[in-house]
Amino acid sequence: MGDTPLTSLPGCGPKLAEKLAARGLLTLQDLWLQLPRQYEDRTRITPIGLLRPGDTTQVEGRVQAVQRGFRYRPVLKVAIADDSHGTLVLRFFHFRSAQVNQFRVGTRVRAYGTARPGQNGLEIVHPSYRVLGEDEEEGLGESLDPVYPAVEGIGPVSLRRFIAEALDRIPGDDELELLPATMREGLPSLREALLTVHRPPRDADLAALLAGTHPAQRRLALEELLAHNLSLRRQRIARRAHAAPALADPSLALALRESLPFPLTGAQARVFDELRADLACPVPMLRLVQGDVGSGKTVVAAMAALLAVAAGRQAALMAPTELLAEQHMANLAGWLEPLGVRVAWLAGKVTGRARAAVLEQIASGQAQVVVGTHALMQEGVEFASLALAIVDEQHRFGVHQRLALRDKGVAGGAVAHQLVMTATPIPRTLAMSAYADLDVSVIDELPPGRTPVRTVALAASRRPQLVERIRAACAEGRQAYWVCTLIDEPEEGAGAGAAMRIEAEAAQTTFERLSEQLAELRIGLVHGRMKAAEKQAVMAEFKAGGIDLLVATTVIEVGVDVPNASLMIIENAERLGLAQLHQLRGRVGRGSAESSCVLLYQPPLSQTARLRLETMRETNDGFLIAERDLELRGPGEVLGIRQTGLAEFRLADLARDADLLPRVQALADELLERAPETADRLVARWVGGATRFAAA
Ligand code: ADP
Ligand code: MG
């Protein structure tokens, strides 16, 4: 029954079936598992006066004023109020004249949506709404309305109808259930769980459903997490069936270690030993090295690269931004060239004859270590014998890109080892599940002598005082960053460069303003739209102490290392996520001087923004911050799943369902051991076509 194609549903012709198929919806079972992302609660009405930013709810009021205007694009604003002394603006960007005429002062309107701070108090952009007649008795919803992920080309009403039709044909538990009864103790059967989440019964615990903690949801989350865990473990087994070069000679790596001006921290030494043990085996390594910003991952990577070189092979180090890649290049050249190792550089901006020369060195094996950006993965880059692909700040790359680099090392059935480094610590819960296919090492110690960064949050109105503070700090010989962030979202569809342009403009304006206010300081500017050579020159000048205050965009977010800089100001900090704030703040506190970070924000703060800033004030611990980030944003965002193509769950939520994970591990062990064919069916049911994205 589950395998029945969707064309068997009334009204679902080949055209619609094709659109559903584009979303991976091929069979009745796929529709059963097309679970609601959330619910809309129309069972009650919230008084407008009690609305808070971020609330998603239903309101009812009378129209107070209607305004039709044009700012960049047409806009319709309808202010409504109820007798709770609140006013709310309904704002529309797409509307027809007939719609405008519906709204007259005094008209009763019922609307549903998410309240956000707007120019005139709270507003809901594009609410779903209904105009009510003067004496109309409009009842409230009796249960929650499921909201399904959109399918392009199919309206929500048709989609709901198809799902309902599919649910009408759901078979009994004897056909549907894959988990043995002992494994789902205390939770409902799959059939019951599916029917409950798709069609919440009137007497269901609605609060639990809205929170995602209803036993029906727990049951589905358990099965989904189990399927993902099984799928990742299968991939790991498949990967380890390949061969890889054994890199067993540590002499060069140890020589580097001897030549460093500092001893490795205990954590660095331990992680290097873990890498060394992996790389000595003829089985492809896939290891994630996590370490907070400043924990010294680069030198560990360099030592690993030398294991490849000592075996007569090549290593590549790829970084997500040019600025970071350049810095790695400078570090690696400084460390490795004295040992007689040849380090080559490749970025998109290397063109023409220079590029041809580098490609030749890579292809001949003359270049033993290659550092660069995405350019390393491009066609035409052929390695003589790549044995180790190192990817820095992996959350910025997709899985595909990482694999593209690894596959440059495929030769005669063997593949390159992979080392992935990230400063965005992955909370333990995530590492256990989303990364079940890779091994994880943690550098959980900072080099000695670092002092934690003192962090304060300041309303933007206190900027003048801040300017004085910078003046005083720089007079003492300290250096500072002033980070400008995106102040306006680019228009939709404006293209990838738009955000960078807007950021660059903001930085330019700030640069000019600060140059006037702090005329006695040497102020520099760096943003993503500058030429690589210009950026490099400014950074070098800053590092050499020739610039006191560096106005920058978030291009400096990753990796930039200037130990003497001890003050950082981040503008519009409320707009940034925790991971990004932590990364940025990691640019200071690298030397022995006491450092501080000022988070400038534009009030009023949303609840989440307030929590983020508080977290930043309270702790410097990247792992704690990551845990909090996971709670606030959810795992999809934390892992950058949209970019990485890693598992996106239908229902499970790694933060909310974290307590299920130990059980998931145990169940996975048991199934693989006792019922591997059930394991396969679970993977096919839940993950199905998605595995091809995560193939690692
Ligand atoms: P991250 O882990 O953020 O990539 P880096 O590798 O950039 O950190 O290292 C940060 C700084 O610490 C660099 O200047 C590096 O040379 C220095 N460093 C690395 N390891 C040590 C150590 N064991 N002792 C002292 N300084 C170190
Ligand atoms: Mg780094």
XYZ file of C-alpha atoms and ligand atoms in Angstrom:
724
model
C 0.000 0.000 0.000
C 2.758 2.408 0.932
C 4.334 2.009 -2.491
C 1.199 2.989 -4.389
C 1.994 5.837 -6.797
C 0.311 9.185 -6.248
C -1.448 9.115 -9.617
C -3.857 6.704 -7.921
C -5.281 9.645 -5.968
C -8.349 11.348 -7.448
C -7.408 14.600 -9.165
C -3.715 13.779 -9.305
C -2.779 13.580 -12.961
C 0.702 13.114 -14.380
C 1.403 16.901 -14.302
C 0.713 17.233 -10.585
C 2.448 13.955 -9.853
C 5.529 15.381 -11.509
C 5.455 18.433 -9.277
C 5.096 16.251 -6.211
C 7.902 14.031 -7.442
C 10.168 17.070 -7.714
C 9.854 17.297 -3.939
C 10.571 13.613 -3.487
C 6.877 12.757 -3.059
C 6.277 9.640 -5.141
C 4.142 7.261 -3.142
C 1.341 7.250 -0.599
C 3.905 6.614 2.092
C 5.762 9.774 1.114
C 2.568 11.743 1.735
C 1.948 10.073 5.095
C 5.410 11.199 6.073
C 4.969 14.704 4.684
C 4.501 15.925 8.218
C 3.206 19.336 9.246
C 6.064 21.746 9.927
C 3.929 23.570 12.427
C 0.369 24.291 13.346
C -1.750 27.373 13.188
C -3.751 27.885 16.298
C -7.049 29.502 15.429
C -8.753 28.129 18.493
C -8.411 31.468 20.251
C -7.937 35.190 19.724
C -5.115 37.165 21.326
C -5.946 40.689 22.536
C -3.838 43.077 20.443
C -2.643 44.890 23.560
C -1.004 41.675 24.794
C 0.872 40.909 21.563
C 4.617 40.619 21.831
C 7.182 40.639 19.024
C 7.554 37.140 17.643
C 4.085 35.949 18.667
C 2.339 33.952 15.974
C -1.339 34.107 16.638
C -4.834 35.124 15.640
C -6.178 38.616 16.345
C -9.404 40.403 15.652
C -10.010 44.142 15.458
C -11.581 47.012 13.596
C -9.824 49.023 10.933
C -8.603 52.368 12.275
C -6.755 53.684 9.251
C -5.748 52.573 5.774
C -2.693 53.853 3.996
C -1.592 53.012 0.514
C 1.862 54.131 -0.419
C 4.900 53.505 -2.467
C 8.403 53.142 -1.078
C 10.625 51.107 -3.401
C 7.482 49.104 -4.125
C 3.730 49.425 -3.508
C 2.650 48.908 0.062
C -0.694 48.775 1.814
C -0.905 49.347 5.544
C -4.055 48.662 7.507
C -4.100 49.602 11.186
C -6.506 47.605 13.334
C -7.371 47.905 17.008
C -9.492 46.054 19.535
C -10.654 47.078 22.974
C -7.440 45.917 24.633
C -5.858 49.318 23.849
C -3.580 47.875 21.230
C -2.980 48.784 17.604
C -1.506 46.497 15.008
C -0.523 47.198 11.410
C -1.284 44.649 8.713
C 1.177 45.273 5.924
C 0.869 44.036 2.344
C 3.285 44.322 -0.554
C 1.264 42.353 -3.045
C -2.379 43.346 -3.246
C -5.197 44.053 -5.650
C -7.399 47.129 -5.680
C -10.389 45.028 -4.683
C -8.478 44.123 -1.561
C -7.837 47.763 -0.728
C -11.524 48.528 -1.037
C -12.367 45.785 1.467
C -10.726 47.719 4.232
C -12.752 50.720 5.387
C -12.467 52.381 8.724
C -14.578 50.377 11.159
C -14.461 47.092 9.187
C -14.062 43.967 11.344
C -11.004 41.911 10.408
C -9.670 38.657 11.738
C -6.020 37.999 10.914
C -3.387 35.375 11.560
C 0.365 35.785 11.404
C 3.569 36.667 13.237
C 3.871 40.047 14.947
C 7.128 41.911 14.367
C 8.358 45.334 15.369
C 7.584 47.796 12.540
C 7.799 51.530 12.009
C 4.591 52.184 13.914
C 4.626 49.555 16.623
C 3.913 45.911 15.908
C 2.950 44.699 12.470
C 2.116 41.510 10.635
C 3.396 41.277 7.095
C 1.054 39.427 4.757
C -1.249 37.936 7.351
C -3.843 35.465 6.287
C -7.055 37.301 7.058
C -10.822 37.401 6.717
C -13.100 40.423 6.654
C -16.076 39.793 8.925
C -19.579 41.154 8.423
C -20.954 43.513 11.069
C -23.148 40.930 12.786
C -21.355 37.840 11.597
C -20.896 35.202 14.285
C -17.580 33.695 13.333
C -16.674 30.727 15.509
C -13.189 29.714 16.537
C -11.301 26.740 15.156
C -11.871 23.487 17.021
C -8.397 22.083 16.674
C -5.025 23.012 15.263
C -4.609 23.508 11.501
C -1.545 21.662 10.162
C 0.843 23.686 7.997
C 2.702 21.636 5.405
C 6.000 22.449 3.736
C 5.167 24.146 0.432
C 5.405 22.211 -2.803
C 6.133 24.385 -5.793
C 3.285 24.534 -8.265
C 0.721 23.062 -5.877
C -1.469 25.288 -3.726
C -1.778 24.569 -0.001
C -5.420 23.581 -0.374
C -4.745 20.920 -3.018
C -1.766 19.681 -1.074
C -3.875 19.292 2.068
C -6.477 17.444 0.041
C -3.928 14.991 -1.409
C -2.494 14.323 2.014
C -5.981 13.750 3.408
C -6.761 11.294 0.604
C -3.535 9.443 1.264
C -4.297 9.282 4.980
C -7.702 7.769 4.256
C -5.851 4.806 2.818
C -3.359 4.308 5.600
C -3.167 0.578 6.436
C -3.279 -1.090 9.831
C -0.319 -1.382 12.152
C 0.426 -4.937 11.092
C 1.393 -3.645 7.659
C 2.864 -0.298 8.679
C 4.824 -0.904 11.835
C 8.542 -1.645 11.561
C 9.647 -1.172 15.156
C 9.278 -4.178 17.446
C 6.942 -3.425 20.371
C 9.841 -3.507 22.819
C 11.464 -0.600 20.992
C 8.568 1.785 21.221
C 7.672 1.329 24.830
C 5.305 3.972 26.091
C 4.756 5.528 22.683
C 1.838 5.155 20.258
C 1.967 3.000 17.127
C 3.091 4.577 13.854
C -0.429 4.638 12.477
C -1.850 6.362 15.509
C 1.042 8.795 15.635
C 0.646 9.770 11.982
C -3.084 10.307 12.268
C -2.621 12.414 15.380
C -0.082 14.799 13.923
C -1.906 15.212 10.612
C -5.359 15.533 12.143
C -5.060 16.599 15.753
C -8.176 15.332 17.519
C -10.238 17.982 19.253
C -9.357 16.660 22.689
C -5.622 16.291 21.999
C -3.137 18.171 24.134
C -2.810 21.171 21.817
C -0.115 22.862 23.856
C 2.057 19.747 23.600
C 1.443 19.538 19.858
C 2.415 23.171 19.379
C 5.566 22.585 21.416
C 6.361 19.417 19.475
C 6.397 17.273 22.602
C 3.225 15.257 22.109
C 3.788 11.481 22.408
C 2.742 11.127 18.763
C 5.483 13.533 17.742
C 7.996 11.835 20.025
C 7.173 8.528 18.416
C 7.783 9.926 14.918
C 10.930 11.745 16.002
C 12.295 8.530 17.475
C 11.755 6.630 14.249
C 13.112 9.433 12.095
C 16.259 9.880 14.177
C 16.782 6.159 14.146
C 16.495 6.036 10.356
C 19.030 8.850 9.976
C 21.438 7.278 12.376
C 21.234 3.995 10.490
C 21.729 5.728 7.179
C 24.841 7.570 8.360
C 26.322 4.421 9.795
C 25.779 2.637 6.525
C 27.607 5.401 4.709
C 30.483 5.110 7.096
C 30.745 1.411 6.402
C 30.649 2.078 2.650
C 33.336 4.738 2.889
C 35.626 2.498 4.862
C 35.423 -0.142 2.170
C 37.645 2.099 -0.010
C 41.402 2.128 0.258
C 43.510 5.162 1.131
C 47.249 5.764 1.265
C 48.887 4.939 4.594
C 50.805 7.967 5.875
C 53.058 6.541 8.540
C 56.225 8.654 8.605
C 56.001 11.344 11.319
C 59.531 12.727 10.898
C 58.589 15.980 9.124
C 55.629 16.641 11.394
C 57.801 16.210 14.449
C 60.423 18.474 12.936
C 57.798 21.188 12.600
C 56.767 20.658 16.166
C 60.367 21.165 17.255
C 60.716 24.325 15.209
C 57.656 26.117 16.609
C 58.249 29.031 18.968
C 55.715 27.520 21.386
C 54.973 24.058 22.781
C 51.735 22.457 21.613
C 48.958 22.488 24.144
C 48.020 19.124 25.588
C 44.859 19.137 23.493
C 46.715 19.904 20.275
C 49.167 17.084 20.938
C 46.361 14.659 21.678
C 44.423 15.555 18.535
C 47.548 15.248 16.410
C 48.070 11.755 17.826
C 44.512 10.868 16.876
C 45.081 12.094 13.328
C 48.370 10.277 13.111
C 46.809 6.999 14.167
C 44.037 7.376 11.578
C 46.334 8.393 8.755
C 48.725 5.524 9.324
C 45.913 3.150 8.297
C 45.097 2.401 4.658
C 41.427 3.283 5.273
C 40.033 6.717 4.351
C 39.852 8.983 7.375
C 36.948 11.370 7.818
C 37.653 13.301 10.962
C 36.231 16.528 12.251
C 38.504 18.607 14.429
C 36.549 21.004 16.551
C 38.262 23.700 18.475
C 37.111 27.027 19.706
C 38.385 30.133 17.953
C 42.046 30.607 18.776
C 42.598 27.046 19.977
C 45.319 26.545 17.363
C 43.839 24.259 14.745
C 46.039 25.509 11.927
C 49.286 24.151 13.281
C 47.695 20.753 13.862
C 46.507 20.770 10.255
C 49.998 21.699 9.099
C 51.454 18.745 10.981
C 48.904 16.440 9.379
C 49.809 17.826 5.967
C 53.422 16.931 6.657
C 52.459 13.304 7.175
C 51.298 13.302 3.554
C 54.456 15.062 2.386
C 56.711 12.636 4.258
C 54.957 9.787 2.448
C 55.882 11.407 -0.862
C 52.365 12.680 -1.488
C 50.406 15.929 -1.457
C 48.046 17.690 0.936
C 45.572 20.467 0.179
C 44.116 23.025 2.574
C 40.983 24.800 1.482
C 39.515 27.831 3.285
C 36.127 29.472 2.698
C 37.317 33.050 2.190
C 40.248 34.535 0.420
C 41.315 36.474 3.476
C 41.500 33.330 5.543
C 43.196 31.323 2.812
C 45.820 34.033 2.491
C 46.489 33.905 6.168
C 46.856 30.129 6.086
C 49.224 30.536 3.184
C 51.375 32.965 5.135
C 51.425 30.652 8.177
C 52.114 27.467 6.271
C 54.792 28.993 4.099
C 56.454 30.332 7.251
C 56.382 26.965 8.970
C 56.969 24.529 6.107
C 59.374 26.215 3.733
C 62.230 26.182 6.271
C 61.736 22.406 6.319
C 62.240 22.296 2.566
C 58.564 21.726 1.761
C 57.126 23.531 -1.262
C 53.813 25.289 -0.619
C 51.703 26.533 -3.543
C 48.842 29.022 -3.616
C 45.704 28.876 -5.731
C 42.704 31.205 -5.628
C 40.178 32.376 -8.204
C 42.157 35.551 -8.715
C 45.228 33.630 -9.808
C 44.785 33.688 -13.579
C 46.616 33.488 -16.854
C 50.218 32.449 -16.870
C 50.544 32.398 -13.076
C 47.635 30.010 -12.879
C 49.045 27.745 -15.552
C 52.313 27.610 -13.634
C 50.620 26.669 -10.343
C 48.468 24.041 -12.042
C 51.595 22.560 -13.515
C 53.290 22.416 -10.092
C 50.222 20.724 -8.614
C 49.985 18.240 -11.465
C 53.658 17.360 -11.381
C 53.762 16.926 -7.632
C 56.330 19.681 -7.295
C 53.861 21.533 -5.051
C 53.689 19.363 -1.948
C 51.141 21.371 -0.023
C 48.536 23.491 -1.800
C 46.612 26.237 0.003
C 43.647 28.017 -1.491
C 39.981 28.764 -1.812
C 37.168 27.042 -3.709
C 39.417 27.381 -6.722
C 41.134 24.188 -5.564
C 38.094 22.149 -6.474
C 37.649 23.487 -9.945
C 38.062 21.538 -13.081
C 41.543 21.614 -14.462
C 43.119 21.297 -11.022
C 44.799 17.884 -11.149
C 46.896 16.646 -8.298
C 49.796 14.271 -8.878
C 48.862 12.358 -5.738
C 46.624 14.055 -3.226
C 46.534 12.040 -0.021
C 44.942 14.459 2.443
C 42.220 17.029 1.820
C 41.860 19.528 4.665
C 38.818 21.756 4.761
C 38.788 24.659 7.205
C 35.577 26.072 8.638
C 33.558 23.329 7.089
C 30.207 24.872 7.966
C 30.821 27.312 5.176
C 31.177 24.654 2.563
C 28.706 22.163 1.271
C 29.267 18.460 1.538
C 29.512 18.380 -2.250
C 32.428 20.755 -2.204
C 34.226 18.799 0.435
C 33.767 15.656 -1.612
C 34.890 17.393 -4.783
C 38.206 18.093 -3.101
C 38.513 14.569 -1.746
C 37.809 13.136 -5.163
C 40.773 14.995 -6.592
C 42.735 12.343 -4.776
C 41.005 9.329 -6.267
C 43.429 7.098 -8.077
C 43.440 3.366 -8.654
C 40.454 2.776 -6.347
C 42.001 4.680 -3.418
C 40.638 7.967 -2.080
C 42.192 10.814 -0.123
C 41.790 11.176 3.630
C 39.623 14.046 4.795
C 40.224 16.374 7.689
C 37.520 18.883 8.428
C 38.076 21.712 10.892
C 35.507 23.904 12.500
C 35.461 26.604 15.127
C 31.707 26.464 15.307
C 31.564 23.792 17.934
C 28.949 21.246 17.258
C 27.028 20.446 20.400
C 27.466 16.924 21.610
C 23.891 16.030 20.775
C 24.414 17.013 17.164
C 27.765 15.343 16.872
C 26.167 12.109 18.034
C 23.478 12.146 15.416
C 24.036 14.404 12.454
C 27.695 13.418 12.333
C 27.325 9.756 13.192
C 29.387 8.974 10.098
C 32.519 10.828 11.060
C 35.024 10.755 13.863
C 35.372 13.799 16.031
C 38.403 15.239 17.799
C 38.164 18.187 20.109
C 40.840 20.760 20.911
C 39.349 21.769 24.218
C 42.123 23.960 25.546
C 43.372 27.402 24.572
C 47.076 28.251 24.417
C 48.197 29.689 27.749
C 48.085 33.389 28.500
C 44.772 34.197 26.860
C 42.386 36.267 28.936
C 38.652 35.968 28.428
C 37.086 38.825 26.483
C 34.907 41.157 28.538
C 31.670 41.719 26.671
C 29.066 44.454 27.085
C 25.913 45.304 25.165
C 25.165 48.976 24.508
C 22.222 50.698 22.861
C 23.261 52.477 19.669
C 22.354 55.815 21.247
C 25.495 55.523 23.395
C 27.753 55.564 20.388
C 29.336 58.961 21.238
C 30.699 57.568 24.520
C 32.033 54.623 22.632
C 33.935 56.836 20.252
C 35.648 58.396 23.262
C 36.481 54.981 24.584
C 38.186 54.041 21.337
C 40.129 57.292 21.428
C 41.384 56.467 24.923
C 42.222 52.836 24.113
C 44.158 53.687 20.981
C 46.021 56.421 22.834
C 47.347 53.595 25.019
C 48.606 51.744 21.967
C 45.750 49.281 21.694
C 44.188 48.417 18.356
C 40.501 48.048 17.628
C 38.048 46.589 15.133
C 34.782 48.265 14.235
C 32.585 45.705 12.504
C 29.716 46.830 10.278
C 26.961 44.375 9.537
C 24.178 44.147 7.046
C 21.757 46.936 7.965
C 19.181 46.314 5.267
C 18.301 42.997 3.791
C 18.831 43.065 0.038
C 15.669 43.021 -2.070
C 14.595 39.498 -2.801
C 16.270 38.120 -5.893
C 18.884 40.870 -5.834
C 21.666 38.342 -6.225
C 24.450 37.150 -3.994
C 26.583 40.255 -4.420
C 23.892 42.569 -3.067
C 24.447 41.771 0.598
C 28.168 42.290 0.191
C 27.553 45.625 -1.534
C 25.193 46.878 1.160
C 27.647 45.825 3.841
C 30.497 47.502 2.020
C 28.503 50.732 1.736
C 27.721 50.685 5.449
C 31.404 50.183 6.206
C 32.372 53.040 3.881
C 29.934 55.422 5.606
C 31.101 54.395 9.057
C 34.706 54.746 7.968
C 34.089 58.323 6.825
C 32.201 59.258 9.952
C 34.793 57.797 12.319
C 37.594 59.386 10.333
C 36.041 62.784 11.110
C 35.347 62.027 14.757
C 38.720 60.426 15.441
C 40.887 62.535 13.217
C 44.058 61.817 15.205
C 43.808 58.031 14.672
C 45.036 55.997 11.737
C 41.900 54.315 10.465
C 41.733 51.529 7.881
C 38.883 50.008 5.925
C 38.427 46.472 4.643
C 35.379 44.960 2.977
C 34.483 42.187 0.604
C 34.287 44.382 -2.486
C 37.907 45.431 -2.339
C 40.548 43.832 -4.501
C 42.455 40.997 -2.852
C 45.709 42.923 -2.945
C 44.094 45.976 -1.327
C 42.567 43.856 1.427
C 45.853 42.147 2.016
C 47.731 45.431 2.213
C 45.297 46.842 4.783
C 45.425 43.673 6.879
C 49.209 43.623 6.773
C 49.317 47.256 7.848
C 46.928 46.546 10.718
C 48.977 43.569 11.811
C 52.144 45.659 11.698
C 50.534 48.245 13.965
C 50.312 50.949 11.299
C 46.526 51.184 11.689
C 44.830 51.899 15.026
C 41.241 51.272 14.137
C 40.108 48.905 11.434
C 36.608 49.411 10.088
C 35.558 46.110 8.573
C 32.626 44.097 7.372
C 32.061 40.531 8.471
C 34.768 39.463 5.993
C 37.000 39.359 9.040
C 34.705 36.883 10.714
C 36.805 33.788 10.255
C 40.377 33.186 11.114
C 41.894 36.672 11.049
C 44.678 36.724 13.608
C 46.064 40.022 14.932
C 47.066 39.419 18.568
C 47.563 43.089 19.466
C 43.962 44.014 18.652
C 42.102 44.045 21.946
C 38.893 45.998 21.387
C 36.049 45.092 19.106
C 32.841 46.949 18.393
C 30.097 45.126 16.544
C 27.355 47.293 15.123
C 23.771 46.039 14.878
C 24.829 43.045 16.899
C 21.173 42.142 17.386
C 21.016 41.106 13.752
C 23.734 38.484 13.996
C 23.439 34.907 15.149
C 25.374 33.555 18.106
C 27.834 31.578 16.049
C 28.736 34.623 14.010
C 29.044 36.856 17.074
C 31.310 34.319 18.713
C 33.461 34.062 15.599
C 33.782 37.815 15.348
C 34.594 38.227 19.009
C 37.269 35.565 18.582
C 39.318 38.139 16.624
C 40.201 39.773 19.952
C 41.547 38.167 23.109
C 44.371 36.577 21.102
C 47.167 38.375 22.858
C 47.909 38.710 26.532
C 46.218 42.122 26.926
C 42.798 42.304 28.543
C 40.322 42.510 25.642
C 36.802 43.738 25.340
C 33.945 43.479 22.942
C 31.083 45.966 22.662
C 27.855 44.796 21.116
C 25.977 47.827 19.799
C 22.311 47.218 19.289
C 19.295 49.026 17.980
C 16.408 48.817 20.440
C 13.797 47.404 20.794
C 15.236 43.921 21.058
C 13.237 40.840 20.217
C 13.195 38.126 22.854
C 15.664 35.977 20.912
C 18.036 38.856 20.252
C 18.010 39.704 23.948
C 18.880 36.105 24.832
C 21.676 36.070 22.288
C 23.274 39.224 23.630
C 22.919 37.960 27.189
C 24.615 34.707 26.258
C 27.500 36.606 24.725
C 27.862 38.693 27.867
C 27.783 35.685 30.130
C 30.253 33.350 28.489
C 33.267 32.972 26.221
C 32.865 29.225 26.020
C 32.195 28.249 22.424
C 30.566 24.983 23.408
C 28.103 26.629 25.751
C 27.335 29.194 23.090
C 26.759 26.460 20.556
C 24.343 24.672 22.872
C 22.413 27.889 23.376
C 22.483 28.560 19.655
C 20.995 25.172 19.045
C 18.152 25.946 21.428
C 17.480 29.317 19.865
C 17.851 28.517 16.199
C 17.407 24.836 15.739
C 19.902 22.410 14.266
C 19.238 23.144 10.598
C 20.612 26.606 10.995
C 23.386 25.607 13.358
C 24.810 23.092 10.952
C 24.187 25.269 7.943
C 22.217 22.337 6.666
C 20.793 24.206 3.760
C 24.317 24.628 2.490
C 25.755 21.334 3.503
C 22.970 19.112 2.261
C 23.080 17.229 5.536
C 19.984 15.732 6.974
C 17.032 18.013 7.164
C 14.493 16.414 9.392
C 10.797 16.168 8.722
C 9.849 16.383 12.332
C 12.690 15.553 14.670
C 14.396 18.472 16.338
C 17.792 17.658 17.747
C 17.555 20.263 20.473
C 14.053 19.403 21.564
C 14.431 15.661 21.149
C 17.974 15.397 22.489
C 16.886 13.066 25.268
C 15.846 10.488 22.656
C 19.356 10.204 21.238
C 20.870 7.663 23.637
C 17.849 5.472 22.973
C 18.316 5.979 19.226
C 21.932 4.832 19.468
C 20.985 1.717 21.364
C 18.132 0.891 18.998
C 20.396 1.353 15.981
C 22.945 -1.065 17.441
C 20.246 -3.579 18.130
C 18.636 -3.338 14.690
C 21.910 -3.567 12.787
C 22.718 -6.653 14.782
C 19.387 -8.428 14.822
C 17.310 -7.161 11.913
C 19.421 -5.503 9.217
C 16.603 -5.777 6.675
C 14.335 -3.749 8.967
C 17.110 -1.199 9.204
C 17.156 -0.946 5.407
C 13.407 -0.468 5.251
C 13.531 2.269 7.866
C 16.206 4.120 5.947
C 14.271 3.788 2.705
C 11.094 4.999 4.371
C 12.471 8.123 6.052
C 15.617 9.085 4.259
C 15.128 7.508 0.865
C 16.391 9.712 -1.929
C 17.911 12.182 0.505
C 20.869 9.878 1.204
C 22.408 10.734 -2.113
C 22.962 14.290 -0.813
C 24.738 13.151 2.287
C 26.883 10.532 0.573
C 30.197 10.954 2.281
P 42.109 28.614 15.226
O 41.925 27.342 15.986
O 41.089 29.633 15.585
O 42.227 28.396 13.749
P 44.818 29.462 14.952
O 45.320 28.206 14.390
O 44.614 30.608 14.020
O 43.491 29.212 15.753
O 45.767 29.904 16.133
C 45.580 31.114 16.805
C 46.914 31.700 17.235
O 47.488 30.921 18.278
C 47.929 31.726 16.127
O 48.632 32.951 16.217
C 48.829 30.548 16.446
O 50.134 30.723 15.944
C 48.816 30.553 17.945
N 49.071 29.252 18.575
C 48.673 28.033 18.105
N 49.044 27.056 18.961
C 49.671 27.665 19.997
C 50.270 27.185 21.211
N 50.288 25.898 21.515
N 50.821 28.109 22.037
C 50.793 29.418 21.728
N 50.248 29.931 20.618
C 49.686 29.071 19.753
Mg 41.339 28.894 12.024
